[in-house]
Coordinates of C-alpha atoms in Angstrom, one line a residue:
X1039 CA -10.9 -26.5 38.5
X1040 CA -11.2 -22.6 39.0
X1041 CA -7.3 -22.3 39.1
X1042 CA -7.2 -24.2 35.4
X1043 CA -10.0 -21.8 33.9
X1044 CA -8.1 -18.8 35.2
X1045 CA -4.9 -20.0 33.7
X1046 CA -6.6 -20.6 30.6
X1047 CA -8.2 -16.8 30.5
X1048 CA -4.7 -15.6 31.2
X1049 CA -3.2 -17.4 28.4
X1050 CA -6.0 -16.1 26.4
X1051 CA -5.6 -12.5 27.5
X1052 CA -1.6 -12.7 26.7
X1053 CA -1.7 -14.4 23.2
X1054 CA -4.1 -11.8 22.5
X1055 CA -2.2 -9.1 23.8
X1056 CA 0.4 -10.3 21.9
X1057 CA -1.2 -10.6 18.3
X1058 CA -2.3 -6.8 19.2
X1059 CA 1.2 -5.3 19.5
X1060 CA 2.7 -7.3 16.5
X1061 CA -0.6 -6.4 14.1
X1062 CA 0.3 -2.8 15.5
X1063 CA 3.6 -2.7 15.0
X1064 CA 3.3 -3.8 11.3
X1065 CA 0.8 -1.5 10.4
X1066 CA 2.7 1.1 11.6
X1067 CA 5.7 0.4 9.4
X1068 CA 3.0 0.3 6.4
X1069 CA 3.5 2.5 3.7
X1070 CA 1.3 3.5 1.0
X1071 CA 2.0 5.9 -2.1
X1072 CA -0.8 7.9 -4.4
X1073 CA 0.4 8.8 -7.5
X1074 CA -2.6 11.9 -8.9
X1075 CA -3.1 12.5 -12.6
X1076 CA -5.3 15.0 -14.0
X1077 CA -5.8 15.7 -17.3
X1078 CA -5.0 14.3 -20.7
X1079 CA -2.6 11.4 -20.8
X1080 CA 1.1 12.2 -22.4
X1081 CA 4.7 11.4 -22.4
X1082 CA 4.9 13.9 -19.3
X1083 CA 2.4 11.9 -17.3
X1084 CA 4.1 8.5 -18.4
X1085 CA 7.4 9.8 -16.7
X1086 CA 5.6 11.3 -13.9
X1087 CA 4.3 7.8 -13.1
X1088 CA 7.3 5.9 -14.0
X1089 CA 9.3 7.9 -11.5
X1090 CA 6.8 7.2 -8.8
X1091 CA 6.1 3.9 -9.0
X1092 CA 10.0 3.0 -9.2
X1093 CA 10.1 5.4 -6.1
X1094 CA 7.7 3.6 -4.1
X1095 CA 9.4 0.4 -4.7
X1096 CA 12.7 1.7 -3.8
X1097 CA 10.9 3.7 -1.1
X1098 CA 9.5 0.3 0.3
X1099 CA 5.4 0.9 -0.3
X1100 CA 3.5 -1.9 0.3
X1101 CA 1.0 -0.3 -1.7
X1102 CA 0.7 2.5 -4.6
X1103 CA -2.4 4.0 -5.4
X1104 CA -2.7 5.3 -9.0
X1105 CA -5.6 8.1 -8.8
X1106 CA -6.8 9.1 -12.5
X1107 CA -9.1 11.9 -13.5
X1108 CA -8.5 12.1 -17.1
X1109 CA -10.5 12.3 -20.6
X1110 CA -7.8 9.7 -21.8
X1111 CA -4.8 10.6 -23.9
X1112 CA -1.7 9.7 -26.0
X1113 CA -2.2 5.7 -27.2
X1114 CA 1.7 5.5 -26.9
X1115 CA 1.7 7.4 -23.7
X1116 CA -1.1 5.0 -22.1
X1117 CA 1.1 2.1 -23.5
X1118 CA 3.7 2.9 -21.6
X1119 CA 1.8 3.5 -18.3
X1120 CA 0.4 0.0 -18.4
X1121 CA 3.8 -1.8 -19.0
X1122 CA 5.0 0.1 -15.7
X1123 CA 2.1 -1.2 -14.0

């Protein structure tokens, strides 16, 4: 009976040893973009986040962060930014 529970703790110990290293291993090969914009919203800051966000795809992000301080802007402008979205 002693040899059984043993077994069963080493199991245990190597599955979970095992889920470690591959949630590791993926986290590490995680990549996450922020995009900044401060100020009023225009043409140049639709670009500027255009460009990024098709560079984090291409770059393989699993995540991009869009980080705004702004007053608002351009209606156009802001138009544009949520389409890219």
């Amino acid at each position: 009976m002693l040899k059984i529970i043993r077994l069963i703790l080493l199991l245990g110990i190597i599955t979970t040893a095992a889920i470690s290293v591959a949630t590791g291993a993926q986290a590490a090969n995680s990549r996450i973009d922020v995009l900044e914009v401060k100020g009023v919203i225009n043409p140049v800051v639709a670009n500027y986040i255009d460009r990024g966000l098709t560079q984090a795809e291409e770059g393989g992000a699993q995540v991009c962060i869009i980080q705004m301080d702004t007053p608002g802007g351009l209606d156009t402008s802001m138009r544009d930014i949520i389409q890219d979205i």
